[in-house]
CSV table of C-alpha atoms and ligand atoms in Angstrom, one decimal:
chain,number,residue,atom,x,y,z
A,1,MET,CA,71.2,-76.4,98.0
A,2,ALA,CA,69.9,-79.7,96.7
A,3,LYS,CA,66.8,-79.4,94.6
A,4,PRO,CA,64.4,-80.3,96.2
A,5,LEU,CA,65.6,-80.2,99.7
A,6,ALA,CA,65.9,-83.8,101.0
A,7,PRO,CA,64.5,-85.0,104.3
A,8,HIS,CA,67.0,-84.5,107.2
A,9,ALA,CA,68.2,-81.2,105.7
A,10,THR,CA,68.1,-78.1,107.9
A,11,ILE,CA,66.0,-75.1,107.4
A,12,GLY,CA,67.3,-71.9,109.1
A,13,ILE,CA,64.6,-69.7,110.5
A,14,ILE,CA,65.3,-66.1,111.4
A,15,GLY,CA,63.1,-65.1,114.4
A,16,GLY,CA,62.0,-67.2,117.3
A,17,GLY,CA,58.4,-66.3,118.0
A,18,GLN,CA,55.2,-68.3,117.5
A,19,LEU,CA,55.5,-68.0,113.7
A,20,GLY,CA,58.9,-69.6,113.8
A,21,ARG,CA,57.6,-72.2,116.2
A,22,MET,CA,54.8,-73.3,114.0
A,23,THR,CA,57.0,-73.2,110.9
A,24,ALA,CA,59.5,-75.5,112.7
A,25,MET,CA,56.6,-77.9,113.6
A,26,ALA,CA,55.5,-78.0,109.9
A,27,ALA,CA,59.1,-78.6,108.8
A,28,ALA,CA,59.5,-81.4,111.3
A,29,ARG,CA,56.4,-83.1,109.8
A,30,LEU,CA,58.2,-83.2,106.4
A,31,GLY,CA,61.4,-84.7,107.9
A,32,TYR,CA,63.4,-81.5,108.1
A,33,ARG,CA,65.3,-80.1,111.0
A,34,SER,CA,65.0,-76.4,112.0
A,35,HIS,CA,67.7,-74.1,113.3
A,36,ILE,CA,66.2,-71.0,114.8
A,37,TYR,CA,68.2,-67.7,115.0
A,38,ALA,CA,66.8,-65.2,117.6
A,39,PRO,CA,68.2,-62.8,120.2
A,40,GLU,CA,65.8,-63.8,123.0
A,41,PRO,CA,67.1,-66.7,125.2
A,42,ASP,CA,63.6,-67.9,125.9
A,43,SER,CA,62.3,-67.8,122.3
A,44,PRO,CA,59.2,-70.1,121.9
A,45,ALA,CA,60.5,-71.6,118.7
A,46,PHE,CA,63.6,-73.0,120.4
A,47,GLN,CA,61.4,-75.4,122.3
A,48,VAL,CA,60.5,-77.3,119.1
A,49,ALA,CA,63.6,-77.0,117.0
A,50,ALA,CA,66.7,-79.2,116.5
A,51,ALA,CA,69.1,-76.3,117.0
A,52,HIS,CA,69.1,-72.6,117.9
A,53,SER,CA,71.5,-69.7,117.9
A,54,ILE,CA,71.0,-66.8,120.4
A,55,ALA,CA,72.5,-63.7,118.9
A,56,ASP,CA,71.6,-60.2,117.7
A,57,TYR,CA,70.3,-59.8,114.2
A,58,GLU,CA,73.3,-57.6,113.4
A,59,ASP,CA,76.0,-60.0,114.7
A,60,GLU,CA,77.8,-60.8,111.5
A,61,ALA,CA,80.0,-63.6,113.0
A,62,ALA,CA,77.0,-65.3,114.5
A,63,LEU,CA,74.9,-64.9,111.3
A,64,ALA,CA,77.8,-66.5,109.3
A,65,ARG,CA,78.1,-69.4,111.7
A,66,PHE,CA,74.3,-69.9,111.5
A,67,ALA,CA,74.3,-69.8,107.7
A,68,GLU,CA,77.0,-72.4,107.5
A,69,GLN,CA,75.0,-74.9,109.6
A,70,VAL,CA,71.8,-74.7,107.5
A,71,ASP,CA,70.8,-75.6,103.9
A,72,VAL,CA,68.3,-72.7,103.2
A,73,ILE,CA,67.2,-69.6,105.2
A,74,THR,CA,63.8,-68.2,105.7
A,75,PHE,CA,62.1,-65.7,108.1
A,76,GLU,CA,59.4,-65.3,110.6
A,77,PHE,CA,60.7,-61.9,111.5
A,78,GLU,CA,61.5,-59.6,108.6
A,79,ASN,CA,63.0,-56.5,110.1
A,80,ILE,CA,66.7,-57.4,109.8
A,81,SER,CA,69.1,-55.0,108.2
A,82,ALA,CA,70.1,-55.0,104.5
A,83,ALA,CA,73.7,-55.8,105.6
A,84,SER,CA,72.7,-58.9,107.5
A,85,LEU,CA,70.5,-60.0,104.7
A,86,ALA,CA,73.3,-59.6,102.2
A,87,LEU,CA,75.7,-61.6,104.4
A,88,LEU,CA,73.2,-64.4,104.7
A,89,ALA,CA,72.4,-64.4,101.0
A,90,SER,CA,76.1,-64.6,100.1
A,91,LEU,CA,76.3,-67.9,102.0
A,92,ARG,CA,73.0,-69.7,101.5
A,93,PRO,CA,69.8,-69.4,99.5
A,94,VAL,CA,67.5,-66.8,101.3
A,95,ARG,CA,63.8,-67.3,100.6
A,96,PRO,CA,62.0,-64.9,100.2
A,97,GLY,CA,65.0,-63.0,98.7
A,98,PRO,CA,66.5,-59.8,100.2
A,99,GLU,CA,64.6,-57.5,97.7
A,100,VAL,CA,61.2,-58.8,99.0
A,101,LEU,CA,62.2,-58.0,102.6
A,102,ARG,CA,63.7,-54.6,101.6
A,103,ILE,CA,60.3,-53.6,100.1
A,104,SER,CA,58.1,-55.0,102.9
A,105,GLN,CA,60.3,-53.4,105.6
A,106,ASP,CA,59.6,-49.9,104.4
A,107,ARG,CA,56.1,-48.5,104.0
A,108,LEU,CA,57.2,-46.0,101.4
A,109,LEU,CA,58.9,-48.6,99.2
A,110,GLU,CA,55.9,-50.9,99.8
A,111,LYS,CA,53.3,-48.3,98.7
A,112,GLN,CA,55.4,-47.4,95.6
A,113,PHE,CA,55.8,-51.1,94.7
A,114,LEU,CA,52.1,-51.8,95.2
A,115,ASN,CA,51.0,-48.7,93.1
A,116,SER,CA,53.5,-49.7,90.4
A,117,ALA,CA,51.9,-53.1,90.2
A,118,SER,CA,48.5,-51.3,89.7
A,119,ILE,CA,47.3,-52.3,93.2
A,120,GLN,CA,45.2,-49.6,94.9
A,121,THR,CA,46.3,-48.4,98.3
A,122,ALA,CA,45.2,-45.5,100.5
A,123,PRO,CA,46.4,-42.2,99.0
A,124,TRP,CA,49.8,-41.4,100.7
A,125,ARG,CA,52.6,-38.8,100.9
A,126,ALA,CA,56.1,-39.2,102.2
A,127,VAL,CA,56.8,-36.9,105.3
A,128,ILE,CA,60.3,-35.9,106.1
A,129,SER,CA,59.7,-32.5,107.7
A,130,LEU,CA,56.8,-30.8,109.5
A,131,ASP,CA,56.3,-28.7,106.4
A,132,ASP,CA,55.8,-31.9,104.4
A,133,LEU,CA,53.2,-32.9,106.9
A,134,THR,CA,51.3,-29.6,106.6
A,135,ARG,CA,51.3,-29.9,102.8
A,136,ALA,CA,50.3,-33.6,102.9
A,137,ILE,CA,47.4,-32.8,105.2
A,138,ALA,CA,46.2,-30.0,102.9
A,139,GLU,CA,46.4,-32.5,100.0
A,140,LEU,CA,44.9,-35.6,101.6
A,141,GLY,CA,42.5,-34.0,104.1
A,142,LEU,CA,41.7,-35.2,107.6
A,143,PRO,CA,41.3,-37.6,109.2
A,144,ALA,CA,44.5,-39.2,108.1
A,145,VAL,CA,46.9,-41.7,109.6
A,146,LEU,CA,50.6,-40.7,110.2
A,147,LYS,CA,52.9,-43.7,110.4
A,148,THR,CA,56.5,-44.5,110.8
A,149,THR,CA,57.8,-46.1,107.6
A,150,ARG,CA,59.8,-48.8,109.5
A,151,LEU,CA,59.3,-51.1,112.5
A,152,GLY,CA,55.5,-50.6,113.0
A,153,TYR,CA,53.3,-53.5,114.0
A,154,ASP,CA,50.0,-54.1,115.7
A,155,GLY,CA,49.1,-50.4,115.4
A,156,LYS,CA,52.4,-49.3,117.0
A,157,GLY,CA,54.2,-46.4,115.4
A,158,GLN,CA,51.1,-44.6,114.1
A,159,PHE,CA,48.8,-41.7,115.0
A,160,LEU,CA,45.3,-40.9,113.8
A,161,LEU,CA,45.3,-37.2,113.0
A,162,ARG,CA,41.8,-35.6,113.4
A,163,SER,CA,42.7,-31.9,113.4
A,164,PRO,CA,45.6,-29.9,112.1
A,165,ASP,CA,46.5,-29.2,115.8
A,166,ASP,CA,47.5,-32.9,116.2
A,167,ALA,CA,50.2,-32.6,113.5
A,168,ALA,CA,53.2,-31.1,115.4
A,169,MET,CA,52.8,-33.4,118.4
A,170,ALA,CA,52.4,-36.5,116.3
A,171,PHE,CA,55.3,-35.6,114.1
A,172,ALA,CA,57.6,-35.1,117.1
A,173,GLN,CA,56.5,-38.3,118.8
A,174,LEU,CA,56.8,-40.7,115.8
A,175,ASN,CA,60.3,-42.0,115.2
A,176,PRO,CA,62.4,-43.0,113.3
A,177,LYS,CA,61.8,-40.6,110.4
A,178,PRO,CA,60.8,-40.5,107.6
A,179,LEU,CA,57.1,-40.9,108.1
A,180,ILE,CA,54.2,-41.5,105.8
A,181,LEU,CA,50.8,-39.9,105.8
A,182,GLU,CA,48.0,-42.0,104.6
A,183,GLY,CA,44.5,-40.9,103.8
A,184,PHE,CA,42.0,-42.4,106.2
A,185,VAL,CA,40.1,-45.4,104.7
A,186,ASP,CA,36.6,-45.5,106.0
A,187,PHE,CA,36.6,-49.3,105.8
A,188,ALA,CA,33.6,-51.6,106.2
A,189,ALA,CA,35.9,-54.6,107.0
A,190,GLU,CA,39.5,-55.8,107.0
A,191,GLY,CA,40.8,-58.9,105.3
A,192,SER,CA,43.9,-60.7,104.1
A,193,VAL,CA,45.1,-63.3,101.6
A,194,LEU,CA,48.1,-65.6,101.9
A,195,VAL,CA,49.9,-66.7,98.8
A,196,ALA,CA,52.8,-69.1,98.4
A,197,ARG,CA,55.1,-69.2,95.4
A,198,SER,CA,57.8,-71.7,94.4
A,199,PRO,CA,61.2,-71.1,92.9
A,200,GLU,CA,59.8,-72.1,89.5
A,201,GLY,CA,57.1,-69.4,89.8
A,202,LEU,CA,54.1,-71.6,90.6
A,203,SER,CA,51.6,-70.1,93.1
A,204,SER,CA,49.0,-71.3,95.6
A,205,VAL,CA,46.6,-68.8,97.1
A,206,PHE,CA,44.5,-69.3,100.2
A,207,ASP,CA,40.9,-68.1,100.5
A,208,MET,CA,40.5,-64.5,101.6
A,209,VAL,CA,39.7,-64.2,105.3
A,210,GLU,CA,38.1,-61.4,107.4
A,211,ASN,CA,40.2,-60.0,110.3
A,212,ARG,CA,38.7,-58.3,113.3
A,213,HIS,CA,41.0,-56.4,115.7
A,214,ARG,CA,40.7,-55.5,119.4
A,215,ASP,CA,43.0,-52.8,120.8
A,216,HIS,CA,44.9,-52.9,117.4
A,217,ILE,CA,45.7,-56.6,117.9
A,218,LEU,CA,44.1,-59.3,115.7
A,219,ASP,CA,41.3,-60.8,117.7
A,220,LEU,CA,39.3,-63.0,115.3
A,221,THR,CA,39.8,-64.4,111.8
A,222,LEU,CA,36.8,-65.7,109.8
A,223,ALA,CA,37.6,-68.1,107.0
A,224,PRO,CA,36.4,-67.6,104.4
A,225,ALA,CA,35.6,-63.9,104.7
A,226,PRO,CA,31.9,-63.4,104.5
A,227,PHE,CA,32.3,-60.9,101.7
A,228,ALA,CA,30.9,-60.9,98.2
A,229,PRO,CA,32.6,-63.5,95.9
A,230,GLU,CA,33.9,-60.7,93.6
A,231,THR,CA,35.6,-59.0,96.6
A,232,ARG,CA,37.3,-62.3,97.6
A,233,GLN,CA,38.3,-63.0,94.0
A,234,ALA,CA,39.7,-59.5,93.5
A,235,ALA,CA,41.8,-59.8,96.6
A,236,GLN,CA,43.2,-63.2,95.6
A,237,THR,CA,44.0,-61.9,92.1
A,238,MET,CA,45.9,-58.9,93.7
A,239,ALA,CA,47.8,-61.2,96.0
A,240,LEU,CA,48.9,-63.4,93.1
A,241,ARG,CA,49.9,-60.4,91.1
A,242,ILE,CA,52.0,-59.1,94.0
A,243,ALA,CA,53.7,-62.4,94.5
A,244,GLU,CA,54.6,-62.5,90.8
A,245,ARG,CA,55.7,-58.9,90.5
A,246,ILE,CA,57.9,-59.1,93.7
A,247,ASP,CA,59.3,-62.5,92.5
A,248,LEU,CA,58.3,-64.2,95.8
A,249,VAL,CA,59.8,-67.5,96.8
A,250,GLY,CA,58.1,-68.5,100.0
A,251,LEU,CA,54.9,-67.2,101.6
A,252,LEU,CA,53.4,-63.7,101.7
A,253,ALA,CA,50.4,-62.2,103.4
A,254,VAL,CA,48.6,-59.2,102.0
A,255,GLU,CA,46.3,-57.2,104.3
A,256,PHE,CA,43.4,-55.3,102.8
A,257,PHE,CA,40.7,-52.8,103.6
A,258,ILE,CA,37.3,-53.3,102.1
A,259,ASP,CA,35.6,-49.9,101.7
A,260,ARG,CA,31.9,-49.3,101.9
A,261,THR,CA,31.5,-49.8,98.2
A,262,GLY,CA,33.2,-53.2,98.3
A,263,ARG,CA,36.5,-51.9,96.8
A,264,VAL,CA,39.6,-53.8,97.9
A,265,ILE,CA,42.4,-51.6,99.0
A,266,ALA,CA,45.8,-53.0,99.9
A,267,ASN,CA,47.2,-51.9,103.3
A,268,GLU,CA,50.5,-53.8,103.7
A,269,ILE,CA,52.4,-57.0,102.8
A,270,ALA,CA,54.3,-59.4,105.1
A,271,PRO,CA,56.7,-61.9,103.4
A,272,ARG,CA,56.2,-64.6,106.1
A,273,PRO,CA,53.5,-66.7,107.8
A,274,HIS,CA,50.8,-64.4,109.2
A,275,ASN,CA,48.5,-64.5,112.3
A,276,SER,CA,45.5,-64.4,110.0
A,277,GLY,CA,46.6,-67.7,108.5
A,278,HIS,CA,46.7,-69.8,111.7
A,279,TRP,CA,43.3,-71.3,110.8
A,280,THR,CA,44.9,-73.2,107.9
A,281,ILE,CA,46.7,-75.5,110.4
A,282,ASP,CA,43.3,-77.1,111.3
A,283,ALA,CA,41.1,-76.3,108.3
A,284,CYS,CA,43.5,-77.1,105.3
A,285,PRO,CA,45.3,-80.2,104.2
A,286,VAL,CA,48.4,-78.0,103.8
A,287,SER,CA,48.7,-75.1,106.3
A,288,GLN,CA,50.4,-71.7,105.6
A,289,PHE,CA,53.4,-73.0,107.5
A,290,GLU,CA,53.7,-76.1,105.4
A,291,MET,CA,53.3,-74.0,102.3
A,292,GLN,CA,56.2,-71.8,103.3
A,293,VAL,CA,58.4,-74.9,104.1
A,294,ARG,CA,57.4,-76.4,100.7
A,295,ALA,CA,58.2,-73.2,98.8
A,296,VAL,CA,61.6,-72.6,100.5
A,297,ALA,CA,62.5,-76.3,100.2
A,298,ASP,CA,61.4,-76.4,96.5
A,299,LEU,CA,58.8,-79.2,97.1
A,300,PRO,CA,55.6,-79.4,95.1
A,301,LEU,CA,53.1,-76.7,96.1
A,302,PRO,CA,49.6,-78.2,96.3
A,303,PRO,CA,46.5,-76.1,95.8
A,304,ALA,CA,45.6,-74.1,99.0
A,305,ARG,CA,42.4,-75.9,99.6
A,306,ARG,CA,40.3,-75.7,102.8
A,307,HIS,CA,38.3,-78.7,103.9
A,308,ALA,CA,36.3,-76.8,106.5
A,309,ASP,CA,35.3,-73.2,107.4
A,310,ALA,CA,37.0,-71.9,110.4
A,311,VAL,CA,37.1,-69.1,113.0
A,312,MET,CA,40.5,-68.4,114.7
A,313,LYS,CA,40.6,-66.5,118.0
A,314,ASN,CA,43.8,-65.2,119.5
A,315,LEU,CA,44.6,-65.8,123.1
A,316,ILE,CA,46.0,-62.5,124.4
A,317,GLY,CA,47.7,-62.1,127.7
A,318,PRO,CA,46.9,-62.2,130.5
A,319,ASP,CA,43.1,-62.6,130.5
A,320,ASP,CA,42.5,-65.0,127.7
A,321,MET,CA,45.2,-67.4,128.9
A,322,ALA,CA,43.5,-67.5,132.3
A,323,LEU,CA,40.8,-69.5,130.5
A,324,TRP,CA,43.2,-72.2,129.3
A,325,PRO,CA,41.9,-75.0,131.5
A,326,THR,CA,38.3,-74.1,130.4
A,327,ILE,CA,39.4,-74.0,126.8
A,328,LEU,CA,40.9,-77.5,127.1
A,329,ALA,CA,37.7,-78.8,128.6
A,330,THR,CA,35.5,-77.3,125.9
A,331,ASP,CA,34.5,-79.6,123.0
A,332,GLY,CA,35.2,-78.1,119.6
A,333,LEU,CA,37.9,-75.6,120.6
A,334,ILE,CA,41.2,-76.7,119.0
A,335,PRO,CA,43.9,-75.2,121.3
A,336,HIS,CA,47.3,-73.9,120.3
A,337,HIS,CA,49.7,-72.8,123.1
A,338,TYR,CA,52.9,-71.0,122.1
A,339,GLY,CA,54.9,-72.0,125.2
A,340,LYS,CA,55.7,-68.4,126.1
A,341,LEU,CA,57.0,-68.0,129.7
A,342,GLU,CA,55.9,-64.4,130.2
A,343,ASN,CA,52.1,-63.7,130.3
A,344,ARG,CA,52.4,-59.9,129.5
A,345,PRO,CA,49.4,-57.8,128.7
A,346,GLY,CA,48.8,-57.6,124.9
A,347,ARG,CA,51.1,-60.5,124.2
A,348,LYS,CA,49.9,-63.2,121.8
A,349,LEU,CA,50.1,-66.4,123.9
A,350,GLY,CA,48.2,-68.9,121.8
A,351,HIS,CA,45.1,-69.2,119.7
A,352,VAL,CA,42.1,-71.5,119.3
A,353,THR,CA,40.4,-72.6,116.1
A,354,VAL,CA,36.8,-73.7,115.7
A,355,LEU,CA,35.8,-75.7,112.6
A,356,PHE,CA,32.5,-75.6,110.7
A,357,PRO,CA,31.4,-77.6,107.7
A,358,ARG,CA,32.6,-76.2,104.4
A,359,ASN,CA,30.5,-73.2,103.3
A,360,ALA,CA,28.6,-73.2,106.6
A,361,LEU,CA,30.2,-70.4,108.6
A,362,PRO,CA,27.5,-69.3,111.0
A,363,GLY,CA,26.6,-65.7,111.7
A,364,GLU,CA,27.7,-63.6,114.7
A,365,PHE,CA,25.6,-65.5,117.3
A,366,GLY,CA,26.6,-68.9,116.0
A,367,ILE,CA,30.3,-67.9,116.1
A,368,ALA,CA,30.0,-66.6,119.7
A,369,ALA,CA,28.3,-69.8,120.8
A,370,ALA,CA,30.9,-72.0,119.1
A,371,LEU,CA,33.7,-70.1,120.9
A,372,GLY,CA,32.1,-71.0,124.2
A,373,PRO,CA,34.0,-69.4,127.0
A,374,LEU,CA,35.9,-67.2,124.5
A,375,GLY,CA,32.7,-65.9,122.7
A,376,THR,CA,31.8,-62.3,123.4
A,377,SER,CA,28.2,-61.6,122.6
A,378,PRO,CA,27.8,-59.6,119.4
A,379,GLN,CA,26.4,-56.1,119.6
A,380,ALA,CA,22.6,-56.3,119.2
B,401,AMP,P1,49.0,-51.2,110.0
B,401,AMP,O1,50.0,-51.2,111.0
B,401,AMP,O2,49.2,-50.5,108.8
B,401,AMP,O3,48.6,-52.7,109.7
B,401,AMP,O4,47.7,-50.6,110.7
B,401,AMP,C1,47.1,-51.2,111.8
B,401,AMP,C2,45.6,-50.9,111.8
B,401,AMP,O5,45.3,-49.5,111.8
B,401,AMP,C3,44.9,-51.4,110.5
B,401,AMP,O6,44.6,-52.8,110.7
B,401,AMP,C4,43.7,-50.5,110.5
B,401,AMP,O7,42.7,-51.0,111.4
B,401,AMP,C5,44.2,-49.2,111.0
B,401,AMP,N1,44.7,-48.4,109.8
B,401,AMP,C6,45.9,-48.3,109.3
B,401,AMP,N2,46.0,-47.5,108.2
B,401,AMP,C7,44.8,-47.0,108.1
B,401,AMP,C8,44.2,-46.1,107.1
B,401,AMP,N3,44.9,-45.5,106.1
B,401,AMP,N4,42.9,-45.8,107.2
B,401,AMP,C9,42.1,-46.4,108.2
B,401,AMP,N5,42.6,-47.2,109.1
B,401,AMP,C10,43.9,-47.5,109.1
């Protein structure tokens, strides 16, 4: 690949959802073409890309054809097999590299990696058998969270164990094995940090944000997080350390718990753009998507500055999208529609961003008011 990637070159993106769509839009702004690879024929990213391939993530012939048509390969979906990754990496630069994906695909490897980088996580135990689970419960106590090690997202593939009686049923239901048992973190809040890193090892880190979930799906992101400055700084320092230790080239999100004493505990990492970074499109000169494109194309990485404070709210199917005409008619709501054809319950269909002057993020009532038709009144 030419260094840096010249305009008109093609960036290959594995995965065709909204993250790929917004990456392709950022790539287009810098003069690049995108070629999306995804198995679903109606992938939202296809609508905004110069080319696409519809094929399974394990289809070696299709992967090879795809690789030959692009200059560099990146991801919006990280759960592709080691064999597919190795094939892609043998043909084109793959950024982030296969090792980053291997670690982030597997909660056990991820926890081992984080702890070896002196990053605190919830206490955890690997669980292969029901005996392991019984022992792990005795060691970590209850409540605890039993999770699959692979393919979990949005709270899927996990079980909150409250009593030892829950263990056998949860163990039987969660697949594939092995599992991981994590001590329950009685968190005061959840947050995340996005970091980009170039092939030369230069990094840019965005402000820490607060994430609030509804039914295990991200609902609101507040940027910056209304946490103590030391908490935000600690999370950014950890994200930078993770990026360096994992030798990241590209973009990586780190999700954190903040416990009741203000301690920052890492939950998981994702080596791709992240839902909690969508606010950066409207509130930063360089969005998370452009940062990723710049990192994989070996362009200069500017500082991750924000020119405004922001709140991002996800539009989840079907109810939130029913408000689309009202959203468009409401001053101050910046709308983003993902072009998805199916309006299924629980599906992320779009988001809105609301901007505030820098360092003037309002409190709960101010946020609810600014969200207008999407604002739910805070609990009194
Ligand atoms: P995850 O799939 O690991 O991101 O978990 C999804 C959500 O489940 C998190 O955002 C938390 O709200 C909750 N959760 C996961 N792990 C734990 C834990 N060890 N302690 C408390 N809550 C957790």
